[in-house]
Every structure is written in C-alpha cells, then in structure tokens.
Short mmCIF file of N, CA and C in Angstrom, two decimals:
data_model
loop_
_atom_site.label_atom_id
_atom_site.label_comp_id
_atom_site.label_asym_id
_atom_site.label_seq_id
_atom_site.Cartn_x
_atom_site.Cartn_y
_atom_site.Cartn_z
N MET A 1 24.85 59.59 -28.56
CA MET A 1 23.96 60.29 -29.47
C MET A 1 23.57 59.10 -30.23
N SER A 2 22.20 59.16 -30.33
CA SER A 2 21.63 58.00 -31.10
C SER A 2 20.32 58.68 -31.85
N PRO A 3 20.37 58.10 -33.29
CA PRO A 3 21.39 57.51 -33.87
C PRO A 3 22.79 58.30 -34.45
N SER A 4 23.73 57.62 -34.70
CA SER A 4 24.75 58.33 -34.88
C SER A 4 25.01 58.95 -36.37
N THR A 5 24.16 58.40 -37.17
CA THR A 5 24.05 58.63 -38.60
C THR A 5 22.58 58.92 -39.00
N LEU A 6 22.36 59.85 -39.78
CA LEU A 6 21.11 59.98 -40.41
C LEU A 6 21.16 59.78 -41.86
N THR A 7 20.24 59.17 -42.47
CA THR A 7 20.11 58.84 -44.01
C THR A 7 19.07 59.42 -44.58
N PHE A 8 19.14 60.39 -45.57
CA PHE A 8 18.14 61.03 -46.46
C PHE A 8 18.19 60.35 -47.66
N THR A 9 16.93 60.09 -48.18
CA THR A 9 16.76 59.45 -49.63
C THR A 9 16.00 60.46 -50.39
N PRO A 10 15.72 60.39 -51.76
CA PRO A 10 14.92 61.16 -52.61
C PRO A 10 13.62 61.29 -51.91
N SER A 11 13.15 60.16 -51.23
CA SER A 11 11.78 60.05 -50.94
C SER A 11 11.56 60.38 -49.54
N THR A 12 12.64 60.58 -48.77
CA THR A 12 12.59 61.05 -47.26
C THR A 12 13.33 62.24 -47.01
N TRP A 13 13.83 62.94 -47.97
CA TRP A 13 14.60 64.21 -47.74
C TRP A 13 13.90 65.18 -47.03
N ALA A 14 12.40 65.27 -47.09
CA ALA A 14 11.75 66.38 -46.35
C ALA A 14 11.15 65.60 -45.11
N VAL A 15 11.48 64.73 -44.45
CA VAL A 15 10.77 64.05 -43.43
C VAL A 15 11.85 64.20 -42.17
N SER A 16 11.31 64.83 -41.09
CA SER A 16 12.23 65.08 -39.91
C SER A 16 12.72 63.72 -39.22
N GLN A 17 13.99 63.75 -38.85
CA GLN A 17 14.62 62.68 -38.11
C GLN A 17 15.08 63.21 -36.81
N GLU A 18 14.71 62.37 -35.76
CA GLU A 18 15.14 62.80 -34.39
C GLU A 18 16.48 62.37 -33.99
N VAL A 19 17.18 63.00 -33.40
CA VAL A 19 18.43 62.65 -32.52
C VAL A 19 18.41 62.80 -31.05
N THR A 20 18.63 61.74 -30.44
CA THR A 20 18.65 61.92 -28.88
C THR A 20 20.15 61.90 -28.43
N VAL A 21 20.26 63.03 -27.66
CA VAL A 21 21.59 63.17 -27.19
C VAL A 21 21.55 62.86 -25.52
N THR A 22 22.26 61.78 -25.06
CA THR A 22 22.32 61.64 -23.60
C THR A 22 23.41 61.93 -22.90
N GLY A 23 23.32 62.70 -21.81
CA GLY A 23 24.54 62.84 -20.94
C GLY A 23 24.89 61.58 -20.15
N VAL A 24 26.08 61.44 -19.69
CA VAL A 24 26.65 60.38 -18.81
C VAL A 24 26.41 60.84 -17.42
N ASP A 25 25.68 60.02 -16.67
CA ASP A 25 25.50 60.03 -15.23
C ASP A 25 26.47 59.44 -14.41
N ASP A 26 27.61 60.55 -14.01
CA ASP A 26 28.81 59.85 -13.70
C ASP A 26 28.89 60.08 -11.96
N SER A 27 28.00 60.54 -11.33
CA SER A 27 28.16 60.85 -10.02
C SER A 27 29.09 61.66 -9.29
N VAL A 28 29.64 62.52 -10.33
CA VAL A 28 30.54 63.48 -9.90
C VAL A 28 29.76 65.00 -10.07
N ASP A 29 30.13 65.58 -9.12
CA ASP A 29 29.55 67.16 -9.16
C ASP A 29 30.67 67.88 -9.93
N GLN A 30 30.18 68.45 -11.07
CA GLN A 30 31.12 69.32 -11.99
C GLN A 30 31.11 70.78 -11.38
N SER A 31 30.15 71.06 -10.62
CA SER A 31 29.95 72.31 -9.99
C SER A 31 29.30 73.21 -10.65
N SER A 32 29.16 73.18 -12.15
CA SER A 32 28.51 74.05 -12.88
C SER A 32 28.03 73.35 -14.19
N ASP A 33 26.79 73.92 -14.79
CA ASP A 33 26.33 73.42 -16.06
C ASP A 33 27.49 73.78 -17.11
N ARG A 34 27.66 73.23 -18.12
CA ARG A 34 28.43 73.59 -19.24
C ARG A 34 27.84 73.30 -20.55
N SER A 35 28.28 73.95 -21.51
CA SER A 35 27.98 73.83 -22.92
C SER A 35 28.80 72.96 -23.80
N VAL A 36 28.20 72.17 -24.60
CA VAL A 36 28.92 71.23 -25.54
C VAL A 36 28.30 71.65 -26.93
N SER A 37 29.31 71.81 -27.88
CA SER A 37 28.85 71.78 -29.31
C SER A 37 28.96 70.60 -30.00
N ILE A 38 27.89 70.26 -30.82
CA ILE A 38 27.83 68.98 -31.62
C ILE A 38 27.88 69.61 -33.05
N SER A 39 28.92 68.84 -33.78
CA SER A 39 29.06 69.26 -35.18
C SER A 39 28.57 68.34 -36.10
N HIS A 40 28.36 68.72 -37.40
CA HIS A 40 27.70 67.67 -38.21
C HIS A 40 28.65 67.57 -39.52
N ARG A 41 28.41 66.55 -40.31
CA ARG A 41 29.14 66.29 -41.60
C ARG A 41 28.08 65.70 -42.55
N ALA A 42 28.11 66.28 -43.73
CA ALA A 42 27.21 65.80 -44.76
C ALA A 42 28.05 64.84 -45.78
N VAL A 43 27.76 63.74 -46.19
CA VAL A 43 28.48 62.92 -47.08
C VAL A 43 27.14 62.44 -48.05
N SER A 44 27.74 62.85 -49.25
CA SER A 44 26.75 62.19 -50.34
C SER A 44 27.28 62.00 -51.69
N ASP A 45 26.81 61.17 -52.42
CA ASP A 45 27.05 60.93 -53.69
C ASP A 45 26.93 62.03 -54.70
N ASP A 46 25.90 62.95 -54.39
CA ASP A 46 25.52 63.96 -55.12
C ASP A 46 26.46 65.35 -54.76
N SER A 47 27.32 65.75 -55.58
CA SER A 47 28.23 66.81 -55.38
C SER A 47 27.46 68.03 -54.90
N LYS A 48 26.19 68.41 -55.10
CA LYS A 48 25.42 69.58 -54.66
C LYS A 48 25.45 69.42 -53.08
N TYR A 49 25.45 68.21 -52.50
CA TYR A 49 25.22 67.92 -50.95
C TYR A 49 26.55 67.48 -50.15
N ASN A 50 27.47 66.76 -51.02
CA ASN A 50 28.57 66.41 -50.59
C ASN A 50 29.46 67.40 -49.59
N GLY A 51 29.59 67.49 -48.51
CA GLY A 51 30.45 68.51 -47.80
C GLY A 51 29.79 69.85 -47.51
N ILE A 52 28.52 69.96 -47.75
CA ILE A 52 28.01 71.25 -47.55
C ILE A 52 28.07 71.65 -46.08
N SER A 53 28.05 72.89 -45.80
CA SER A 53 28.16 73.47 -44.37
C SER A 53 27.05 73.23 -43.85
N ILE A 54 27.01 72.58 -42.36
CA ILE A 54 25.70 72.46 -41.62
C ILE A 54 26.06 73.20 -40.32
N SER A 55 25.23 74.02 -39.69
CA SER A 55 25.35 74.74 -38.44
C SER A 55 25.51 73.73 -37.39
N GLY A 56 26.27 73.84 -36.41
CA GLY A 56 26.37 73.04 -35.09
C GLY A 56 25.27 73.43 -34.23
N VAL A 57 25.18 72.66 -33.34
CA VAL A 57 24.07 72.73 -32.21
C VAL A 57 24.91 72.79 -30.83
N THR A 58 24.56 73.72 -30.00
CA THR A 58 24.93 73.97 -28.66
C THR A 58 24.11 73.33 -27.61
N VAL A 59 24.59 72.33 -27.00
CA VAL A 59 23.83 71.62 -26.03
C VAL A 59 24.31 72.10 -24.57
N THR A 60 23.32 72.47 -23.77
CA THR A 60 23.88 72.64 -22.16
C THR A 60 23.65 71.48 -21.40
N VAL A 61 24.74 71.02 -20.79
CA VAL A 61 24.62 69.86 -19.87
C VAL A 61 24.43 70.34 -18.57
N GLU A 62 23.16 69.86 -17.96
CA GLU A 62 22.95 70.27 -16.62
C GLU A 62 23.28 69.20 -15.62
N ASP A 63 24.14 69.45 -14.82
CA ASP A 63 24.81 68.34 -13.88
C ASP A 63 23.72 68.07 -12.83
N ASP A 64 23.24 66.89 -12.57
CA ASP A 64 22.37 66.53 -11.58
C ASP A 64 22.98 65.96 -10.31
N ASP A 65 24.37 65.97 -10.11
CA ASP A 65 25.15 65.68 -8.97
C ASP A 65 25.48 66.86 -8.23
N ARG A 66 25.14 66.66 -6.84
CA ARG A 66 25.61 67.72 -5.84
C ARG A 66 26.39 67.07 -4.89
N ALA A 67 27.66 67.83 -4.67
CA ALA A 67 28.55 67.30 -3.61
C ALA A 67 27.82 67.49 -2.08
N GLY A 68 28.08 66.61 -1.17
CA GLY A 68 27.71 66.74 0.12
C GLY A 68 28.00 65.32 0.98
N VAL A 69 27.49 65.34 2.14
CA VAL A 69 27.71 64.17 3.03
C VAL A 69 26.29 63.93 3.48
N SER A 70 26.29 62.45 3.68
CA SER A 70 24.98 61.93 4.19
C SER A 70 25.35 61.00 5.33
N LEU A 71 24.57 61.15 6.52
CA LEU A 71 24.98 60.37 7.69
C LEU A 71 23.67 59.52 7.86
N SER A 72 23.87 58.14 8.18
CA SER A 72 22.87 57.31 8.37
C SER A 72 21.97 57.55 9.55
N SER A 73 22.47 58.32 10.60
CA SER A 73 21.78 58.60 11.70
C SER A 73 22.15 59.93 12.23
N GLY A 74 20.95 60.73 12.78
CA GLY A 74 21.28 62.04 13.13
C GLY A 74 21.67 62.10 14.55
N PHE A 75 21.57 60.96 15.20
CA PHE A 75 21.79 60.95 16.78
C PHE A 75 22.47 59.53 17.02
N VAL A 76 23.60 59.66 17.78
CA VAL A 76 24.26 58.57 18.26
C VAL A 76 24.52 58.80 19.57
N SER A 77 24.14 57.59 20.45
CA SER A 77 24.34 57.47 22.01
C SER A 77 25.20 56.31 22.57
N VAL A 78 26.30 56.58 23.21
CA VAL A 78 26.97 55.48 23.90
C VAL A 78 27.09 55.79 25.43
N SER A 79 27.33 54.86 26.24
CA SER A 79 27.43 54.88 27.63
C SER A 79 28.95 54.74 27.88
N GLU A 80 29.37 55.55 29.06
CA GLU A 80 30.81 55.55 29.42
C GLU A 80 31.13 54.33 30.12
N ALA A 81 30.28 53.61 30.64
CA ALA A 81 30.28 52.39 31.40
C ALA A 81 31.12 51.25 30.69
N ALA A 82 32.14 50.62 31.32
CA ALA A 82 32.68 49.47 30.46
C ALA A 82 31.79 48.40 30.30
N GLY A 83 32.29 47.66 29.30
CA GLY A 83 31.45 46.41 29.08
C GLY A 83 30.93 46.42 27.72
N ASP A 84 30.30 45.32 27.35
CA ASP A 84 29.89 45.07 25.72
C ASP A 84 28.63 45.89 25.67
N GLY A 85 28.35 46.40 24.44
CA GLY A 85 27.25 47.21 24.08
C GLY A 85 27.33 48.69 24.30
N ASN A 86 28.58 49.09 24.53
CA ASN A 86 28.88 50.56 24.87
C ASN A 86 29.38 51.17 23.65
N SER A 87 29.10 50.63 22.28
CA SER A 87 29.55 51.29 21.26
C SER A 87 28.38 51.40 20.32
N ALA A 88 28.48 52.42 19.28
CA ALA A 88 27.30 52.60 18.25
C ALA A 88 28.19 52.85 17.03
N SER A 89 27.33 52.32 16.01
CA SER A 89 27.91 52.80 14.55
C SER A 89 26.98 53.45 13.52
N TYR A 90 27.56 54.23 12.78
CA TYR A 90 26.74 54.92 11.76
C TYR A 90 27.60 55.12 10.57
N THR A 91 26.94 55.37 9.59
CA THR A 91 27.48 55.14 8.07
C THR A 91 27.64 56.80 7.63
N VAL A 92 28.68 57.15 6.96
CA VAL A 92 29.07 58.27 6.11
C VAL A 92 29.25 57.96 4.81
N VAL A 93 28.26 58.66 3.90
CA VAL A 93 28.47 58.72 2.48
C VAL A 93 28.85 59.88 1.99
N LEU A 94 29.86 60.16 0.92
CA LEU A 94 30.03 61.43 0.43
C LEU A 94 29.20 61.40 -0.71
#
C-alpha cells in the first residue's frame, strides 16, 4: 500500500489523497478470488480526531494465475531405426 501514511493539515484537510493497493504477483493459482479488509487508524494531537473510528475498506483480490501445463511442441516424431538422431526433445512447463 502506498503511501502507508496520510497526513492532513489545517490547510489540506478537505483535499482528497489517493492510496494505491497493489497485489503480489506470485505465479501461484489460488483457485478463487478473495477479499481482504484494510483497516485504518487516526492519530492526532487534536483530541477530537485522535483515535476516531474510521470505516475499513474491503478489497477483492483477483488472481491472474491459472494452473495448467504448456508444451513447447504439439507434435514429436522419432524413428525406430538404431543410430544417432533418432530422439527428439520437448519442454513441459507447469
């Protein structure tokens, strides 16, 4: 989350501040989207604002990873005859 702290002053208290929440791209399929709750805390020298209740925000995390197998070739052919050159290779990626 960036920035991790927002500061409001007497001259900027009514100005919107943007927070960016970024998910971790972990290359792991979690198989379903999930929700995460982000909580807030107010800290102020002014007792009217210090510790006031602030509603949380629920964020839905959409997983962009999908489990599967990828082959480098759709067709592999080898000869039964003995000798060099009678093998073929392909790559499997999970």
